[in-house]
XYZ file of C-alpha atoms in Angstrom:
643
model
C -12.172 -32.970 -20.622
C -9.898 -32.485 -17.623
C -8.183 -29.144 -17.244
C -4.410 -29.182 -17.551
C -2.243 -26.125 -16.926
C 0.676 -26.007 -19.352
C 3.914 -24.078 -18.749
C 5.821 -23.180 -21.891
C 9.568 -22.651 -21.570
C 12.232 -22.468 -24.235
C 11.117 -25.629 -25.984
C 8.366 -26.775 -28.290
C 5.271 -28.066 -26.563
C 3.297 -31.254 -26.747
C -0.269 -30.842 -27.957
C -3.616 -32.287 -27.000
C -6.418 -33.150 -29.381
C -9.378 -31.200 -30.457
C -12.544 -32.781 -29.170
C -15.430 -31.970 -31.465
C -18.615 -32.009 -29.456
C -21.145 -32.618 -32.187
C -21.053 -33.166 -35.918
C -20.226 -30.521 -38.502
C -23.070 -28.452 -39.835
C -21.619 -28.169 -43.354
C -18.831 -29.437 -45.552
C -17.311 -25.989 -46.054
C -13.569 -25.364 -45.915
C -12.270 -25.058 -42.321
C -13.113 -21.769 -40.615
C -10.963 -20.058 -37.997
C -11.202 -16.790 -36.105
C -8.237 -15.142 -34.396
C -9.181 -13.136 -31.284
C -6.254 -10.857 -30.463
C -5.970 -9.007 -27.151
C -5.664 -5.267 -27.774
C -5.608 -4.208 -24.115
C -2.867 -1.864 -22.928
C -1.067 -4.544 -20.906
C 0.032 -6.230 -24.157
C 2.860 -3.681 -24.286
C 4.493 -5.348 -21.262
C 7.753 -7.131 -22.026
C 8.624 -10.807 -21.779
C 11.897 -12.455 -20.826
C 14.432 -13.454 -21.932
C 14.747 -10.999 -24.846
C 12.690 -8.196 -23.216
C 10.353 -7.668 -26.181
C 6.762 -6.427 -25.940
C 4.135 -9.180 -26.016
C 2.283 -7.541 -28.900
C 5.475 -7.285 -30.991
C 6.200 -11.003 -30.557
C 2.597 -11.893 -31.428
C 2.475 -9.650 -34.518
C 5.739 -10.985 -35.883
C 5.039 -14.687 -35.308
C 1.370 -14.602 -36.239
C 2.021 -12.523 -39.342
C 4.618 -14.971 -40.691
C 2.425 -18.023 -40.083
C -0.793 -16.572 -41.495
C 1.011 -15.528 -44.657
C 1.406 -19.232 -45.532
C -1.214 -20.072 -48.202
C -3.945 -22.498 -47.105
C -7.659 -23.103 -47.643
C -8.890 -22.093 -44.172
C -11.424 -19.256 -44.082
C -9.892 -16.768 -41.644
C -11.257 -13.808 -39.699
C -10.009 -11.418 -36.993
C -11.550 -9.916 -33.831
C -9.828 -7.579 -31.380
C -10.768 -5.592 -28.305
C -9.405 -2.636 -26.370
C -7.419 -1.469 -29.408
C -9.298 1.748 -30.163
C -10.310 3.423 -26.891
C -9.069 3.536 -23.314
C -11.434 2.567 -20.513
C -14.216 1.379 -22.839
C -15.529 -2.130 -22.189
C -17.591 -1.870 -25.387
C -14.487 -1.569 -27.548
C -14.835 -4.894 -29.439
C -14.462 -5.009 -33.236
C -14.974 -7.623 -35.917
C -12.039 -6.440 -38.037
C -12.358 -9.136 -40.721
C -15.041 -11.757 -41.281
C -14.194 -15.368 -42.237
C -14.581 -14.683 -45.976
C -12.191 -11.722 -45.989
C -9.003 -11.741 -48.090
C -6.012 -12.888 -46.079
C -4.436 -9.452 -46.339
C -7.490 -7.992 -44.547
C -6.344 -9.998 -41.533
C -2.585 -9.509 -41.852
C -2.590 -5.712 -42.262
C -4.644 -4.922 -39.094
C -2.516 -7.329 -37.025
C 0.632 -5.483 -38.105
C -0.896 -2.115 -37.114
C -2.707 -3.097 -33.883
C -2.023 -0.564 -31.092
C -3.134 -1.916 -27.669
C -4.557 0.705 -25.304
C -7.832 -0.206 -23.508
C -9.415 -2.752 -21.113
C -10.091 -6.444 -21.731
C -13.688 -7.380 -22.690
C -12.567 -10.900 -23.680
C -16.015 -12.469 -23.239
C -17.683 -10.062 -25.649
C -14.901 -10.636 -28.191
C -15.398 -14.416 -28.071
C -19.123 -13.907 -28.605
C -18.436 -11.763 -31.690
C -16.063 -14.416 -33.067
C -18.557 -17.228 -32.444
C -21.305 -15.240 -34.180
C -19.038 -14.637 -37.178
C -18.401 -18.394 -37.495
C -22.097 -19.155 -37.420
C -22.913 -22.667 -38.670
C -19.635 -23.218 -40.550
C -17.872 -26.445 -39.582
C -15.162 -27.470 -38.949
C -14.276 -24.296 -37.074
C -11.963 -23.100 -34.344
C -11.048 -19.930 -32.474
C -7.492 -18.973 -31.447
C -7.351 -16.465 -28.605
C -4.048 -14.770 -27.751
C -3.981 -12.481 -24.722
C -2.522 -11.712 -21.324
C -5.455 -11.565 -18.947
C -8.916 -12.733 -17.999
C -11.989 -10.642 -18.733
C -11.842 -7.461 -16.622
C -15.193 -6.059 -17.749
C -17.342 -7.961 -15.236
C -18.395 -10.785 -17.568
C -18.210 -14.518 -16.865
C -16.169 -16.050 -19.695
C -16.475 -19.547 -18.194
C -20.280 -19.448 -18.294
C -20.305 -18.043 -21.838
C -17.882 -20.739 -23.050
C -20.065 -23.437 -21.496
C -23.018 -21.902 -23.353
C -21.060 -22.034 -26.639
C -20.444 -25.754 -26.127
C -24.198 -26.354 -25.868
C -25.601 -23.968 -28.466
C -22.724 -23.996 -30.979
C -20.959 -27.364 -30.573
C -17.917 -28.221 -32.622
C -16.014 -24.923 -32.189
C -12.883 -25.453 -30.107
C -11.229 -22.398 -28.567
C -7.443 -22.578 -28.295
C -6.399 -20.198 -25.487
C -2.865 -18.795 -25.329
C -2.501 -17.074 -21.950
C 0.590 -14.868 -21.642
C 1.953 -14.427 -18.107
C -1.372 -15.179 -16.437
C -1.234 -15.007 -12.600
C -2.057 -18.293 -10.876
C -5.331 -16.976 -9.473
C -6.562 -16.015 -12.971
C -5.635 -19.225 -14.796
C -8.918 -21.033 -14.028
C -10.826 -18.137 -15.656
C -8.791 -18.652 -18.837
C -8.431 -22.428 -18.900
C -12.189 -22.945 -18.500
C -12.764 -21.463 -21.974
C -10.599 -24.109 -23.620
C -11.896 -26.862 -21.369
C -15.566 -26.163 -22.076
C -15.122 -26.053 -25.851
C -12.644 -28.894 -26.332
C -9.598 -26.727 -26.970
C -6.389 -26.469 -25.008
C -4.905 -23.878 -22.702
C -1.309 -22.698 -23.123
C 0.204 -21.117 -20.018
C 3.048 -18.897 -21.285
C 5.866 -17.486 -19.140
C 8.452 -16.268 -21.705
C 8.886 -15.191 -25.305
C 10.189 -18.587 -26.434
C 7.109 -20.297 -25.061
C 4.882 -17.696 -26.727
C 6.299 -18.273 -30.194
C 6.065 -22.042 -29.710
C 2.448 -21.797 -28.558
C 1.422 -19.532 -31.459
C 3.142 -21.921 -33.852
C 1.307 -24.969 -32.507
C -2.131 -23.369 -32.044
C -2.005 -21.789 -35.507
C -1.041 -25.042 -37.185
C -3.678 -26.886 -35.166
C -6.531 -24.484 -35.967
C -5.596 -22.779 -39.250
C -2.739 -24.289 -41.242
C -3.368 -28.044 -40.831
C -6.589 -28.420 -38.816
C -7.176 -32.004 -37.699
C -3.551 -33.204 -38.102
C -2.375 -35.570 -35.313
C 0.174 -34.151 -32.861
C 2.476 -35.869 -30.400
C 0.894 -36.008 -26.985
C -2.622 -36.204 -28.422
C -4.800 -39.206 -27.566
C -4.226 -42.340 -29.571
C -7.363 -42.847 -31.676
C -7.270 -46.546 -30.776
C -7.546 -46.336 -26.999
C -8.060 -42.644 -26.237
C -4.831 -42.485 -24.193
C -2.201 -39.861 -24.982
C 0.723 -40.877 -27.171
C 4.153 -40.317 -25.661
C 6.318 -37.951 -27.742
C 9.201 -39.845 -29.404
C 12.796 -39.336 -28.264
C 14.711 -36.655 -30.157
C 17.519 -37.534 -32.519
C 20.421 -39.135 -30.659
C 18.414 -40.067 -27.536
C 17.229 -43.532 -26.551
C 14.646 -42.475 -23.945
C 12.077 -39.757 -23.509
C 9.993 -39.732 -20.330
C 6.916 -37.544 -19.945
C 4.558 -37.211 -16.978
C 0.789 -37.394 -16.578
C -1.483 -36.612 -13.675
C -2.880 -40.135 -13.855
C -2.660 -43.183 -16.084
C -4.340 -42.383 -19.400
C -4.548 -38.669 -18.642
C -3.182 -35.765 -20.652
C 0.534 -35.041 -20.442
C 1.745 -32.528 -17.873
C 3.876 -29.657 -19.026
C 4.510 -28.069 -15.643
C 8.152 -28.355 -14.509
C 8.924 -31.807 -13.062
C 12.170 -32.879 -11.376
C 13.537 -35.940 -13.167
C 16.153 -38.501 -12.155
C 17.267 -41.625 -14.013
C 19.024 -44.364 -12.033
C 20.943 -47.339 -13.336
C 19.275 -50.466 -11.953
C 20.304 -51.065 -8.328
C 22.255 -47.791 -7.980
C 21.441 -44.889 -5.647
C 23.224 -42.056 -7.448
C 21.330 -40.541 -10.387
C 22.836 -41.213 -13.777
C 20.926 -38.290 -15.323
C 18.834 -35.567 -13.701
C 17.057 -32.450 -14.951
C 13.960 -30.309 -14.470
C 11.329 -29.683 -17.134
C 8.178 -31.076 -18.699
C 10.075 -34.216 -19.744
C 13.550 -35.775 -19.765
C 15.538 -37.252 -22.622
C 18.735 -39.283 -22.397
C 21.021 -41.514 -24.424
C 21.311 -44.722 -22.394
C 23.280 -47.900 -22.893
C 21.468 -51.228 -22.867
C 20.369 -52.199 -19.358
C 17.799 -51.814 -16.605
C 16.833 -48.355 -15.348
C 14.492 -46.585 -12.953
C 12.937 -43.237 -13.882
C 11.880 -41.047 -10.966
C 9.642 -37.980 -11.280
C 9.041 -35.440 -8.486
C 6.273 -32.834 -8.498
C 5.974 -30.880 -5.275
C 5.438 -33.468 -2.537
C 4.564 -36.194 -5.066
C 6.912 -38.918 -6.242
C 6.418 -41.411 -9.097
C 8.749 -44.167 -10.336
C 8.825 -46.472 -13.303
C 11.206 -49.309 -14.230
C 12.235 -50.034 -17.791
C 14.732 -52.014 -19.819
C 16.651 -50.520 -22.731
C 17.900 -52.920 -25.411
C 20.716 -52.250 -27.875
C 19.571 -49.700 -30.442
C 16.266 -49.306 -28.628
C 14.290 -46.033 -28.549
C 11.569 -45.748 -25.937
C 8.968 -43.209 -24.949
C 7.257 -43.628 -21.600
C 4.649 -41.728 -19.602
C 5.101 -41.722 -15.821
C 1.733 -41.242 -14.037
C 1.665 -39.557 -10.636
C -1.788 -40.992 -9.855
C -2.565 -37.676 -8.195
C -5.077 -34.833 -8.338
C -4.647 -31.187 -9.268
C -6.382 -28.589 -7.124
C -6.560 -24.974 -8.288
C -8.576 -22.562 -6.163
C -9.243 -18.867 -6.586
C -11.028 -16.696 -4.030
C -13.085 -13.696 -5.083
C -15.306 -11.266 -3.262
C -18.114 -11.813 -5.782
C -18.711 -14.064 -8.778
C -16.509 -13.003 -11.671
C -14.743 -10.430 -9.515
C -11.076 -9.818 -8.895
C -9.080 -12.120 -6.582
C -9.097 -11.361 -2.875
C -5.407 -10.542 -2.188
C -5.674 -11.098 1.579
C -7.590 -14.375 1.515
C -5.804 -17.326 3.162
C -6.575 -20.853 1.944
C -5.807 -23.914 4.084
C -5.990 -27.498 2.834
C -6.283 -30.071 5.619
C -6.821 -33.759 6.179
C -8.864 -33.939 9.363
C -7.339 -31.325 11.674
C -3.862 -31.560 10.125
C -2.974 -28.780 7.643
C -1.419 -30.024 4.412
C -0.855 -26.681 2.714
C -1.498 -22.988 3.353
C -1.613 -20.377 0.598
C -2.203 -16.625 0.678
C -3.013 -13.959 -1.917
C -6.369 -15.586 -2.670
C -5.020 -18.386 -4.884
C -3.831 -21.955 -4.517
C -2.287 -24.391 -7.029
C -1.490 -27.867 -5.635
C -0.849 -31.419 -6.753
C -2.162 -33.820 -4.093
C -2.475 -37.501 -3.333
C -6.029 -38.856 -3.695
C -7.854 -38.354 -0.394
C -10.625 -36.412 1.297
C -9.570 -32.859 2.098
C -11.070 -29.843 3.791
C -10.507 -26.504 2.085
C -10.934 -23.525 4.415
C -10.855 -19.910 3.241
C -10.543 -16.937 5.591
C -10.679 -13.362 4.350
C -11.129 -10.741 7.032
C -14.384 -11.477 8.860
C -15.525 -13.926 6.140
C -14.957 -17.665 6.356
C -15.836 -20.599 4.103
C -15.159 -24.328 4.400
C -15.884 -27.272 2.112
C -14.984 -30.940 1.825
C -13.230 -32.169 -1.332
C -12.984 -35.796 -2.430
C -10.013 -35.933 -4.818
C -9.372 -39.006 -6.964
C -6.406 -39.797 -9.217
C -6.636 -37.723 -12.376
C -9.032 -35.145 -10.967
C -8.369 -31.572 -11.988
C -10.379 -29.420 -9.593
C -10.648 -25.766 -10.594
C -12.572 -23.920 -7.888
C -13.826 -20.370 -8.093
C -14.839 -19.546 -4.522
C -17.013 -16.486 -4.151
C -17.192 -15.364 -0.519
C -19.793 -12.671 -1.143
C -17.676 -10.052 0.585
C -17.155 -6.338 0.280
C -14.527 -3.961 1.586
C -15.114 -1.187 4.066
C -12.489 1.578 4.212
C -12.721 3.950 7.180
C -11.017 7.175 8.166
C -11.854 9.754 10.833
C -11.689 13.529 10.617
C -12.269 16.473 12.920
C -14.929 19.087 12.246
C -12.390 21.184 10.337
C -11.555 18.237 8.070
C -8.194 17.458 9.672
C -7.493 13.746 9.910
C -7.490 12.098 13.339
C -4.564 9.651 13.709
C -5.404 8.346 17.206
C -8.686 6.524 16.591
C -10.237 3.152 17.348
C -12.665 1.765 14.767
C -15.069 -1.029 15.700
C -17.455 -2.894 13.401
C -20.449 -4.818 14.787
C -23.202 -6.917 13.254
C -26.671 -7.906 14.424
C -26.604 -10.948 16.698
C -29.831 -11.928 18.511
C -27.860 -14.147 20.889
C -25.675 -11.322 22.196
C -26.855 -9.446 25.316
C -27.191 -6.126 23.456
C -28.234 -7.694 20.147
C -24.921 -6.940 18.450
C -21.590 -8.699 18.087
C -18.291 -7.018 17.310
C -16.721 -8.627 14.233
C -13.656 -6.441 13.661
C -11.679 -3.542 15.081
C -8.633 -1.534 14.092
C -6.459 1.274 15.433
C -5.135 2.153 11.998
C -6.072 5.722 10.960
C -6.839 4.232 7.517
C -8.665 1.058 8.458
C -9.778 -1.483 5.873
C -12.119 -4.385 6.641
C -13.186 -7.337 4.485
C -16.755 -8.207 5.498
C -19.518 -10.555 4.344
C -22.287 -8.759 2.507
C -24.646 -7.112 5.015
C -25.395 -4.127 7.236
C -22.946 -3.109 9.958
C -22.741 -0.690 12.871
C -19.484 1.229 12.756
C -18.018 3.364 15.514
C -14.958 5.581 15.659
C -13.611 6.663 19.057
C -10.867 9.142 19.804
C -10.103 10.344 23.294
C -13.546 10.327 24.964
C -15.526 11.181 21.842
C -17.134 8.769 19.477
C -19.352 8.713 16.417
C -21.509 5.856 15.151
C -22.958 5.064 11.773
C -24.915 2.292 10.107
C -23.317 1.190 6.818
C -24.389 -1.370 4.202
C -21.684 -3.350 2.377
C -22.477 -5.261 -0.828
C -20.632 -8.211 -2.381
C -17.799 -7.001 -4.594
C -18.355 -3.445 -3.391
C -15.828 -1.086 -1.808
C -17.431 1.375 0.605
C -15.328 4.311 1.777
C -16.508 6.427 4.711
C -14.969 9.300 6.620
C -16.538 9.569 10.072
C -16.580 13.082 11.483
C -15.537 13.324 15.112
C -16.563 16.867 16.093
C -15.041 16.837 19.597
C -15.957 19.553 22.099
C -13.997 20.189 25.336
C -15.878 19.609 28.610
C -14.447 20.460 32.045
C -16.055 18.728 35.013
C -15.568 19.686 38.667
C -17.396 19.115 41.949
C -18.471 21.037 45.052
C -18.492 19.076 48.269
C -20.425 20.631 51.128
C -20.327 23.905 49.209
C -16.529 23.928 48.762
C -14.415 22.856 45.749
C -13.500 19.196 45.871
C -10.089 18.315 47.299
C -7.709 15.684 45.973
C -7.874 13.630 49.200
C -11.667 13.393 48.998
C -11.409 10.743 46.244
C -14.153 11.989 43.920
C -15.160 9.325 41.395
C -16.638 10.562 38.093
C -18.706 8.555 35.648
C -19.839 9.918 32.271
C -22.527 8.137 30.220
C -24.091 9.055 26.909
C -27.888 9.016 27.171
C -28.974 9.642 23.565
C -28.476 7.499 20.464
C -26.545 4.351 21.333
C -26.397 4.624 25.125
C -22.900 3.791 26.273
C -20.382 4.487 28.993
C -17.883 7.162 27.981
C -15.448 7.637 30.850
C -14.650 6.718 34.449
C -12.011 8.594 36.446
C -11.010 9.627 39.962
C -9.742 13.036 41.046
C -10.951 16.475 42.057
C -11.845 17.347 38.417
C -11.959 15.843 34.928
C -11.405 17.152 31.364
C -12.855 15.367 28.308
C -13.338 15.899 24.585
C -16.841 14.682 23.686
C -18.986 14.350 20.604
C -22.147 16.498 20.508
C -24.983 14.868 22.430
C -26.627 14.406 25.849
C -24.615 13.052 28.749
C -25.202 12.102 32.372
C -22.374 12.921 34.786
C -22.242 11.290 38.214
C -19.806 12.389 40.916
C -19.419 10.215 44.023
C -17.631 10.473 47.343
C -16.371 6.910 47.476
C -15.783 6.761 51.250
C -19.076 8.356 52.247
C -21.302 6.744 49.589
C -22.606 10.175 48.548
C -23.234 10.996 44.909
C -24.815 13.645 42.710
C -25.889 13.567 39.060
C -26.178 16.187 36.384
C -27.216 16.023 32.732
C -25.435 18.191 30.179
C -25.922 18.828 26.464
C -22.750 19.173 24.394
C -23.027 21.261 21.252
C -20.489 21.259 18.431
C -17.735 23.864 18.802
C -19.120 25.147 22.154
C -16.749 24.264 25.036
C -18.694 23.570 28.250
C -18.230 23.381 32.018
C -20.163 21.126 34.364
C -20.090 21.584 38.144
C -21.566 18.743 40.174
C -22.822 19.864 43.583
C -22.504 17.027 46.091
C -24.812 18.100 48.929
C -23.146 17.193 52.229
C -22.430 18.415 55.721
C -19.247 18.006 57.719
C -19.449 16.357 61.140
C -16.549 16.135 63.617
C -16.820 13.434 66.285
C -14.916 13.695 69.564
C -15.275 12.637 73.241
C -16.354 15.286 75.809
C -13.622 17.598 77.044
C -11.610 15.936 79.758
C -12.833 12.428 78.839
C -9.821 10.153 78.392
C -10.304 7.367 75.805
C -7.684 4.895 74.521
C -6.747 6.361 71.110
C -5.950 3.123 69.340
C -9.116 1.315 70.273
C -11.871 3.868 69.556
C -14.358 2.764 66.868
C -16.986 5.104 65.374
C -19.996 4.055 63.283
C -22.744 6.222 61.765
C -26.085 4.736 60.670
C -28.962 6.447 58.819
C -32.580 6.585 59.978
C -33.205 3.036 58.726
C -30.318 1.726 60.780
C -28.085 1.083 57.756
C -24.407 1.872 58.510
C -23.107 4.595 56.174
C -19.704 5.526 57.657
C -17.057 4.009 59.915
C -13.743 5.226 61.359
C -11.223 4.689 64.176
C -9.362 7.186 66.308
C -9.989 9.458 69.239
C -11.465 12.036 66.879
C -12.917 11.573 63.353
C -14.481 13.718 60.621
C -17.224 12.550 58.242
C -18.898 14.043 55.168
C -22.524 12.962 55.176
C -25.545 13.586 52.998
C -28.301 15.723 54.536
C -30.499 13.688 56.874
C -30.872 12.201 60.401
C -28.242 9.834 61.758
C -27.135 7.996 64.854
C -23.484 7.720 65.842
C -22.072 5.241 68.326
C -18.602 4.472 69.561
C -16.861 1.585 71.273
C -13.619 1.888 73.290
C -12.458 -1.060 75.426
C -15.768 -1.814 76.972
C -16.948 1.780 76.974
C -19.912 2.534 74.740
C -21.931 5.575 73.763
C -24.263 6.897 71.083
C -26.068 10.071 69.993
C -28.540 11.203 67.344
C -27.921 14.199 65.119
C -29.056 15.878 61.923
C -26.912 16.945 58.958
C -27.731 19.956 56.762
C -26.071 20.690 53.405
C -23.107 23.043 53.683
C -23.108 23.063 57.523
C -20.274 21.978 59.747
C -20.823 20.713 63.301
C -19.012 19.012 66.138
C -20.541 16.210 68.174
C -19.045 15.229 71.507
C -20.086 11.872 72.855
C -18.902 10.002 75.880
C -19.728 6.719 77.576
C -23.341 6.465 78.525
């Protein structure tokens, strides 16, 4: 049986048949069980008269069930006795109970708890046992929220207890939850009523009750014609000559979602009649007409001729497919509110939907459905034919990771960068970053697995390995216990000067080895996490560097002084030697002959590491060189003239 989503408005609804899958087990009187939602949300109010759902249900159901009939009737409810208890399911009255044993509890029902719908259906099915014919009427406002799979249980009923149709009246069900409700009716041969207001609710209770309890088995307009299995078109109301209904495809069940209707007089371009609803009725004079139906991007037309005194009922097929998709983090879980669904033909998007749910009517074709939720992604190909109703429950197998950072005293840290990485053998370091955020309250949707999380603020960071399970929410506060570190340098025994261009590099050398900071200046101040660090200070011009390892302990500010061993050498020509100032070139090479310093000018000063060197100069054809030795902390002057 194809799934059809039905929208009730302020009108009576067309019905579909009961499909009995299997023969009756006995010739007893008809048996029916009412399963009434007793969860706290049933106190919510419905437009247009702003009455509580439970009040509307009690009033309408009570008046109908008071009508005498031979049906054996029982009652099950859930969530009506205790808050927060998924075991709160009660068989209030068995099928052989007096009718008043059903009516009195309905009048007194006080919704308060959660919604273990699946367990309640199981209790009702058990109470029915082998009695046939039998049906269940469920009235409620939400899918099972006690981590049970109602769709799978309903499919099991159809196999192990055939012949029990479940009529499902869903009150104000969000689009992403409808498949979890409609599947119960679909699997058992019942129908699903999608209710949006109080008028629709009373109409649905009226029809489902008559169908299952008051006159079980009676034919209803819109049900399949026993001769050919196709649905019968509802007749025009009194005073109308035409009633047009819509179907997904030729021979399919009638649609009751809102359709835009237009009726044209033959050959004319201006609509004679137009309206929006599940069908259209009109009083038309004799003549030729065209009926046009519009549903989303779909259009369907049908020509007809009305004769004098004629009354016609027609069904306009869209020859389309219905795609309903719902994205969850895990099977049977809640919808993923941030999931984005894209339907494409080839590389051309046809529709994009957010909030983890999609409800579309589409032309037959091959589509690609892509789902993206955080770092998770899923894609599948769908071949949709006319009349297909495709309910998809897509489980991405994702969990949520919520991260915050705090200082050692517990104070939150607003300026923080979170990064999340996963194992990746093809990456150079074996890990691949999959997400990052600068929000102080970061939330990530991730495929089930183990991740490496880091939080960095200023120059401090903390890392942690965290496992995330499907359907799980993991909340972690990463402690960034930052400790001040002041770094300075001595060059040739004296404090570094700004014009000496000291370059600092700080690397962490324990845990996950990583670069922490790079900066230039005479000194450097950082806030670091506890751990071992290597600090390198370099004289950029002279290619001299020194390294020092420090250990940072929590709450113990530290100082690190890097001693760059060097000697100062001043180069000048001998006294009285006149050299052209603009064309003097100096070059110093170490013992291996590798140049380590160069300068121009009549005089020049170099900072050099301890060792033996050779200096040479060139000045317009004049050349000279000398060897010398540098000692740490010493200063010397070398005069050299043309040799």
